[in-house]
mmCIF file with all atom_site columns, C-alpha atoms in Angstrom:
data_model
loop_
_atom_site.group_PDB
_atom_site.id
_atom_site.type_symbol
_atom_site.label_atom_id
_atom_site.label_alt_id
_atom_site.label_comp_id
_atom_site.label_asym_id
_atom_site.label_entity_id
_atom_site.label_seq_id
_atom_site.pdbx_PDB_ins_code
_atom_site.Cartn_x
_atom_site.Cartn_y
_atom_site.Cartn_z
_atom_site.occupancy
_atom_site.B_iso_or_equiv
_atom_site.pdbx_formal_charge
_atom_site.auth_seq_id
_atom_site.auth_comp_id
_atom_site.auth_asym_id
_atom_site.auth_atom_id
_atom_site.pdbx_PDB_model_num
ATOM 1   C CA . MET E 1 1   ? 11.896 -10.512 -17.067 1.00 81.00 ? 1   MET E CA 1
ATOM 2   C CA . MET E 1 2   ? 8.823  -10.184 -14.847 1.00 85.00 ? 2   MET E CA 1
ATOM 3   C CA . LYS E 1 3   ? 8.120  -13.885 -15.342 1.00 86.00 ? 3   LYS E CA 1
ATOM 4   C CA . LEU E 1 4   ? 11.504 -14.713 -13.818 1.00 89.00 ? 4   LEU E CA 1
ATOM 5   C CA . PHE E 1 5   ? 10.963 -12.260 -10.953 1.00 93.00 ? 5   PHE E CA 1
ATOM 6   C CA . LYS E 1 6   ? 7.606  -13.829 -10.053 1.00 92.00 ? 6   LYS E CA 1
ATOM 7   C CA . ILE E 1 7   ? 9.078  -17.320 -10.129 1.00 92.00 ? 7   ILE E CA 1
ATOM 8   C CA . VAL E 1 8   ? 12.099 -16.379 -8.009  1.00 94.00 ? 8   VAL E CA 1
ATOM 9   C CA . TYR E 1 9   ? 9.949  -14.497 -5.482  1.00 95.00 ? 9   TYR E CA 1
ATOM 10  C CA . ASN E 1 10  ? 7.472  -17.348 -4.994  1.00 94.00 ? 10  ASN E CA 1
ATOM 11  C CA . SER E 1 11  ? 10.362 -19.822 -4.859  1.00 95.00 ? 11  SER E CA 1
ATOM 12  C CA . PHE E 1 12  ? 11.957 -17.610 -2.191  1.00 95.00 ? 12  PHE E CA 1
ATOM 13  C CA . LEU E 1 13  ? 8.800  -17.832 -0.065  1.00 94.00 ? 13  LEU E CA 1
ATOM 14  C CA . TRP E 1 14  ? 8.518  -21.605 -0.283  1.00 94.00 ? 14  TRP E CA 1
ATOM 15  C CA . ALA E 1 15  ? 12.260 -22.256 0.051   1.00 94.00 ? 15  ALA E CA 1
ATOM 16  C CA . MET E 1 16  ? 12.307 -20.180 3.237   1.00 94.00 ? 16  MET E CA 1
ATOM 17  C CA . THR E 1 17  ? 9.248  -22.006 4.585   1.00 94.00 ? 17  THR E CA 1
ATOM 18  C CA . ILE E 1 18  ? 10.684 -25.458 3.910   1.00 93.00 ? 18  ILE E CA 1
ATOM 19  C CA . ALA E 1 19  ? 14.063 -24.445 5.349   1.00 92.00 ? 19  ALA E CA 1
ATOM 20  C CA . ILE E 1 20  ? 12.289 -23.155 8.472   1.00 91.00 ? 20  ILE E CA 1
ATOM 21  C CA . LEU E 1 21  ? 10.556 -26.515 8.810   1.00 91.00 ? 21  LEU E CA 1
ATOM 22  C CA . CYS E 1 22  ? 13.930 -28.263 8.448   1.00 90.00 ? 22  CYS E CA 1
ATOM 23  C CA . PHE E 1 23  ? 15.414 -25.923 11.068  1.00 87.00 ? 23  PHE E CA 1
ATOM 24  C CA . LYS E 1 24  ? 12.976 -27.384 13.598  1.00 85.00 ? 24  LYS E CA 1
ATOM 25  C CA . ASN E 1 25  ? 14.392 -30.885 13.045  1.00 86.00 ? 25  ASN E CA 1
ATOM 26  C CA . GLU E 1 26  ? 17.247 -31.156 15.541  1.00 85.00 ? 26  GLU E CA 1
ATOM 27  C CA . TRP E 1 27  ? 18.795 -34.232 13.899  1.00 88.00 ? 27  TRP E CA 1
ATOM 28  C CA . LEU E 1 28  ? 18.930 -32.518 10.508  1.00 85.00 ? 28  LEU E CA 1
ATOM 29  C CA . GLN E 1 29  ? 20.125 -29.228 11.948  1.00 81.00 ? 29  GLN E CA 1
ATOM 30  C CA . MET E 1 30  ? 23.072 -30.916 13.673  1.00 85.00 ? 30  MET E CA 1
ATOM 31  C CA . ARG E 1 31  ? 24.256 -32.562 10.446  1.00 88.00 ? 31  ARG E CA 1
ATOM 32  C CA . VAL E 1 32  ? 23.473 -30.082 7.684   1.00 87.00 ? 32  VAL E CA 1
ATOM 33  C CA . ASN E 1 33  ? 23.814 -26.339 7.363   1.00 88.00 ? 33  ASN E CA 1
ATOM 34  C CA . THR E 1 34  ? 20.102 -25.540 7.058   1.00 87.00 ? 34  THR E CA 1
ATOM 35  C CA . GLY E 1 35  ? 21.010 -22.263 5.381   1.00 88.00 ? 35  GLY E CA 1
ATOM 36  C CA . TYR E 1 36  ? 22.207 -24.358 2.445   1.00 91.00 ? 36  TYR E CA 1
ATOM 37  C CA . ILE E 1 37  ? 18.778 -25.999 2.318   1.00 91.00 ? 37  ILE E CA 1
ATOM 38  C CA . PHE E 1 38  ? 17.245 -22.562 1.749   1.00 92.00 ? 38  PHE E CA 1
ATOM 39  C CA . GLY E 1 39  ? 19.701 -21.643 -1.002  1.00 91.00 ? 39  GLY E CA 1
ATOM 40  C CA . GLY E 1 40  ? 19.499 -25.033 -2.670  1.00 94.00 ? 40  GLY E CA 1
ATOM 41  C CA . LEU E 1 41  ? 15.710 -25.093 -2.629  1.00 94.00 ? 41  LEU E CA 1
ATOM 42  C CA . LEU E 1 42  ? 15.559 -21.546 -3.972  1.00 94.00 ? 42  LEU E CA 1
ATOM 43  C CA . ILE E 1 43  ? 17.720 -22.477 -6.954  1.00 96.00 ? 43  ILE E CA 1
ATOM 44  C CA . LEU E 1 44  ? 16.088 -25.879 -7.493  1.00 96.00 ? 44  LEU E CA 1
ATOM 45  C CA . SER E 1 45  ? 12.491 -24.663 -7.283  1.00 95.00 ? 45  SER E CA 1
ATOM 46  C CA . THR E 1 46  ? 13.238 -21.708 -9.564  1.00 94.00 ? 46  THR E CA 1
ATOM 47  C CA . MET E 1 47  ? 14.759 -24.012 -12.173 1.00 95.00 ? 47  MET E CA 1
ATOM 48  C CA . VAL E 1 48  ? 11.906 -26.540 -11.949 1.00 94.00 ? 48  VAL E CA 1
ATOM 49  C CA . VAL E 1 49  ? 9.180  -23.896 -12.295 1.00 92.00 ? 49  VAL E CA 1
ATOM 50  C CA . LEU E 1 50  ? 11.049 -22.217 -15.163 1.00 90.00 ? 50  LEU E CA 1
ATOM 51  C CA . PHE E 1 51  ? 11.250 -25.583 -16.900 1.00 91.00 ? 51  PHE E CA 1
ATOM 52  C CA . VAL E 1 52  ? 7.566  -26.363 -16.340 1.00 88.00 ? 52  VAL E CA 1
ATOM 53  C CA . PHE E 1 53  ? 6.423  -22.922 -17.554 1.00 83.00 ? 53  PHE E CA 1
ATOM 54  C CA . ARG E 1 54  ? 9.062  -22.471 -20.262 1.00 83.00 ? 54  ARG E CA 1
ATOM 55  C CA . LYS E 1 55  ? 6.472  -22.063 -23.039 1.00 80.00 ? 55  LYS E CA 1
ATOM 56  C CA . GLN E 1 56  ? 3.523  -20.857 -20.996 1.00 81.00 ? 56  GLN E CA 1
ATOM 57  C CA . GLU E 1 57  ? 2.654  -17.652 -19.219 1.00 76.00 ? 57  GLU E CA 1
ATOM 58  C CA . VAL E 1 58  ? 3.267  -17.892 -15.485 1.00 73.00 ? 58  VAL E CA 1
ATOM 59  C CA . VAL E 1 59  ? 0.058  -17.559 -13.486 1.00 76.00 ? 59  VAL E CA 1
ATOM 60  C CA . PHE E 1 60  ? 1.871  -16.170 -10.452 1.00 82.00 ? 60  PHE E CA 1
ATOM 61  C CA . ASN E 1 61  ? -0.250 -13.029 -10.203 1.00 87.00 ? 61  ASN E CA 1
ATOM 62  C CA . SER E 1 62  ? -0.516 -10.862 -7.104  1.00 88.00 ? 62  SER E CA 1
ATOM 63  C CA . LEU E 1 63  ? -3.429 -12.863 -5.685  1.00 90.00 ? 63  LEU E CA 1
ATOM 64  C CA . PHE E 1 64  ? -1.515 -16.145 -6.014  1.00 91.00 ? 64  PHE E CA 1
ATOM 65  C CA . THR E 1 65  ? 1.619  -14.569 -4.542  1.00 92.00 ? 65  THR E CA 1
ATOM 66  C CA . ALA E 1 66  ? -0.284 -12.978 -1.641  1.00 94.00 ? 66  ALA E CA 1
ATOM 67  C CA . GLY E 1 67  ? -1.850 -16.374 -0.937  1.00 94.00 ? 67  GLY E CA 1
ATOM 68  C CA . ASN E 1 68  ? 1.602  -17.968 -0.891  1.00 93.00 ? 68  ASN E CA 1
ATOM 69  C CA . LEU E 1 69  ? 2.875  -15.265 1.450   1.00 94.00 ? 69  LEU E CA 1
ATOM 70  C CA . ILE E 1 70  ? -0.051 -15.768 3.839   1.00 94.00 ? 70  ILE E CA 1
ATOM 71  C CA . ILE E 1 71  ? 0.230  -19.575 3.791   1.00 94.00 ? 71  ILE E CA 1
ATOM 72  C CA . CYS E 1 72  ? 3.999  -19.497 4.342   1.00 94.00 ? 72  CYS E CA 1
ATOM 73  C CA . SER E 1 73  ? 3.639  -16.973 7.170   1.00 93.00 ? 73  SER E CA 1
ATOM 74  C CA . VAL E 1 74  ? 0.937  -19.018 8.890   1.00 95.00 ? 74  VAL E CA 1
ATOM 75  C CA . ILE E 1 75  ? 3.047  -22.186 8.649   1.00 93.00 ? 75  ILE E CA 1
ATOM 76  C CA . GLY E 1 76  ? 5.994  -20.389 10.252  1.00 91.00 ? 76  GLY E CA 1
ATOM 77  C CA . LEU E 1 77  ? 3.868  -18.846 12.999  1.00 93.00 ? 77  LEU E CA 1
ATOM 78  C CA . LEU E 1 78  ? 2.194  -22.168 13.802  1.00 93.00 ? 78  LEU E CA 1
ATOM 79  C CA . MET E 1 79  ? 5.538  -23.970 13.979  1.00 90.00 ? 79  MET E CA 1
ATOM 80  C CA . TYR E 1 80  ? 7.468  -21.403 16.026  1.00 90.00 ? 80  TYR E CA 1
ATOM 81  C CA . GLY E 1 81  ? 5.207  -18.635 17.275  1.00 89.00 ? 81  GLY E CA 1
ATOM 82  C CA . GLY E 1 82  ? 5.735  -14.918 16.861  1.00 87.00 ? 82  GLY E CA 1
ATOM 83  C CA . GLU E 1 83  ? 8.812  -14.477 19.051  1.00 89.00 ? 83  GLU E CA 1
ATOM 84  C CA . ARG E 1 84  ? 10.863 -17.279 17.481  1.00 89.00 ? 84  ARG E CA 1
ATOM 85  C CA . MET E 1 85  ? 9.889  -16.189 13.970  1.00 89.00 ? 85  MET E CA 1
ATOM 86  C CA . LYS E 1 86  ? 11.768 -12.967 14.685  1.00 87.00 ? 86  LYS E CA 1
ATOM 87  C CA . VAL E 1 87  ? 14.965 -15.034 14.905  1.00 89.00 ? 87  VAL E CA 1
ATOM 88  C CA . VAL E 1 88  ? 14.676 -18.244 12.863  1.00 89.00 ? 88  VAL E CA 1
ATOM 89  C CA . PRO E 1 89  ? 14.615 -16.826 9.282   1.00 91.00 ? 89  PRO E CA 1
ATOM 90  C CA . ALA E 1 90  ? 17.555 -14.554 10.084  1.00 91.00 ? 90  ALA E CA 1
ATOM 91  C CA . ALA E 1 91  ? 19.421 -17.453 11.703  1.00 89.00 ? 91  ALA E CA 1
ATOM 92  C CA . LEU E 1 92  ? 18.914 -19.532 8.557   1.00 89.00 ? 92  LEU E CA 1
ATOM 93  C CA . VAL E 1 93  ? 20.275 -16.837 6.279   1.00 91.00 ? 93  VAL E CA 1
ATOM 94  C CA . ARG E 1 94  ? 23.142 -15.990 8.621   1.00 91.00 ? 94  ARG E CA 1
ATOM 95  C CA . GLU E 1 95  ? 24.107 -19.647 8.887   1.00 87.00 ? 95  GLU E CA 1
ATOM 96  C CA . GLY E 1 96  ? 23.886 -20.109 5.124   1.00 88.00 ? 96  GLY E CA 1
ATOM 97  C CA . ILE E 1 97  ? 26.193 -17.206 4.287   1.00 90.00 ? 97  ILE E CA 1
ATOM 98  C CA . HIS E 1 98  ? 28.611 -17.935 7.181   1.00 90.00 ? 98  HIS E CA 1
ATOM 99  C CA . GLN E 1 99  ? 28.346 -14.409 8.594   1.00 90.00 ? 99  GLN E CA 1
ATOM 100 C CA . THR E 1 100 ? 27.607 -14.937 12.284  1.00 87.00 ? 100 THR E CA 1
ATOM 101 C CA . ARG E 1 101 ? 28.659 -11.377 13.167  1.00 92.00 ? 101 ARG E CA 1
ATOM 102 C CA . ILE E 1 102 ? 25.734 -9.803  11.318  1.00 92.00 ? 102 ILE E CA 1
ATOM 103 C CA . PRO E 1 103 ? 22.949 -9.076  13.839  1.00 93.00 ? 103 PRO E CA 1
ATOM 104 C CA . PHE E 1 104 ? 19.593 -10.786 13.393  1.00 91.00 ? 104 PHE E CA 1
ATOM 105 C CA . SER E 1 105 ? 17.886 -7.391  13.264  1.00 91.00 ? 105 SER E CA 1
ATOM 106 C CA . LYS E 1 106 ? 19.774 -6.376  10.096  1.00 94.00 ? 106 LYS E CA 1
ATOM 107 C CA . ILE E 1 107 ? 19.103 -9.668  8.343   1.00 93.00 ? 107 ILE E CA 1
ATOM 108 C CA . ASN E 1 108 ? 15.433 -9.480  9.339   1.00 92.00 ? 108 ASN E CA 1
ATOM 109 C CA . LEU E 1 109 ? 15.241 -5.933  7.977   1.00 94.00 ? 109 LEU E CA 1
ATOM 110 C CA . ILE E 1 110 ? 16.638 -7.109  4.639   1.00 94.00 ? 110 ILE E CA 1
ATOM 111 C CA . LEU E 1 111 ? 14.239 -10.081 4.571   1.00 93.00 ? 111 LEU E CA 1
ATOM 112 C CA . CYS E 1 112 ? 11.294 -7.774  5.342   1.00 93.00 ? 112 CYS E CA 1
ATOM 113 C CA . ILE E 1 113 ? 12.340 -5.361  2.591   1.00 95.00 ? 113 ILE E CA 1
ATOM 114 C CA . ILE E 1 114 ? 12.659 -8.221  0.085   1.00 94.00 ? 114 ILE E CA 1
ATOM 115 C CA . THR E 1 115 ? 9.276  -9.630  1.101   1.00 93.00 ? 115 THR E CA 1
ATOM 116 C CA . ALA E 1 116 ? 7.437  -6.290  0.984   1.00 95.00 ? 116 ALA E CA 1
ATOM 117 C CA . ALA E 1 117 ? 9.140  -5.078  -2.191  1.00 96.00 ? 117 ALA E CA 1
ATOM 118 C CA . GLY E 1 118 ? 8.451  -8.349  -3.984  1.00 94.00 ? 118 GLY E CA 1
ATOM 119 C CA . ILE E 1 119 ? 4.716  -8.396  -3.308  1.00 95.00 ? 119 ILE E CA 1
ATOM 120 C CA . LEU E 1 120 ? 4.527  -4.668  -4.113  1.00 95.00 ? 120 LEU E CA 1
ATOM 121 C CA . ILE E 1 121 ? 6.311  -5.072  -7.458  1.00 94.00 ? 121 ILE E CA 1
ATOM 122 C CA . ILE E 1 122 ? 4.130  -8.027  -8.459  1.00 93.00 ? 122 ILE E CA 1
ATOM 123 C CA . GLY E 1 123 ? 0.992  -6.125  -7.414  1.00 93.00 ? 123 GLY E CA 1
ATOM 124 C CA . LEU E 1 124 ? 1.992  -3.015  -9.363  1.00 94.00 ? 124 LEU E CA 1
ATOM 125 C CA . ASN E 1 125 ? 2.775  -5.149  -12.401 1.00 92.00 ? 125 ASN E CA 1
ATOM 126 C CA . ASP E 1 126 ? -0.721 -6.659  -12.261 1.00 91.00 ? 126 ASP E CA 1
ATOM 127 C CA . ILE E 1 127 ? -2.281 -3.181  -11.969 1.00 92.00 ? 127 ILE E CA 1
ATOM 128 C CA . LEU E 1 128 ? -0.290 -1.975  -14.992 1.00 92.00 ? 128 LEU E CA 1
ATOM 129 C CA . LYS E 1 129 ? -1.458 -5.004  -16.997 1.00 89.00 ? 129 LYS E CA 1
ATOM 130 C CA . ILE E 1 130 ? -5.086 -4.203  -16.155 1.00 89.00 ? 130 ILE E CA 1
ATOM 131 C CA . ILE E 1 131 ? -4.642 -0.543  -17.117 1.00 88.00 ? 131 ILE E CA 1
ATOM 132 C CA . GLN E 1 132 ? -2.984 -1.496  -20.419 1.00 89.00 ? 132 GLN E CA 1
ATOM 133 C CA . ALA E 1 133 ? -5.721 -4.037  -21.182 1.00 86.00 ? 133 ALA E CA 1
ATOM 134 C CA . ASP E 1 134 ? -8.403 -1.352  -20.726 1.00 83.00 ? 134 ASP E CA 1
ATOM 135 C CA . ARG E 1 135 ? -6.820 0.884   -23.367 1.00 77.00 ? 135 ARG E CA 1
#
């Protein structure tokens, strides 16, 4: 179960990053709901990684995941800057679920909780593995 969680969480980070990059493309944004790009990439990348690692242990430990989080955050900040990054991820999600009445602040809060909880859960899982290995 933890294997699936790690794959979905890392896929979430990269799907959001790629969707944010697509959001910057005006031509694409006018023709496609970029929120669908996020959802589609999340599902597709999860399935591909599950297929690739179907018989192997996933190496998505907390260090790898923290690196992904840092890289994805830096890409977003370089593309948009701090102020726009307060709006763009929430706009993507809001557009994808067709709920334009939900304020950006609430969507951002949920995204922050998901991001923090995910890295925390993966980190705690790694700590528990180390403790169990020492016994």
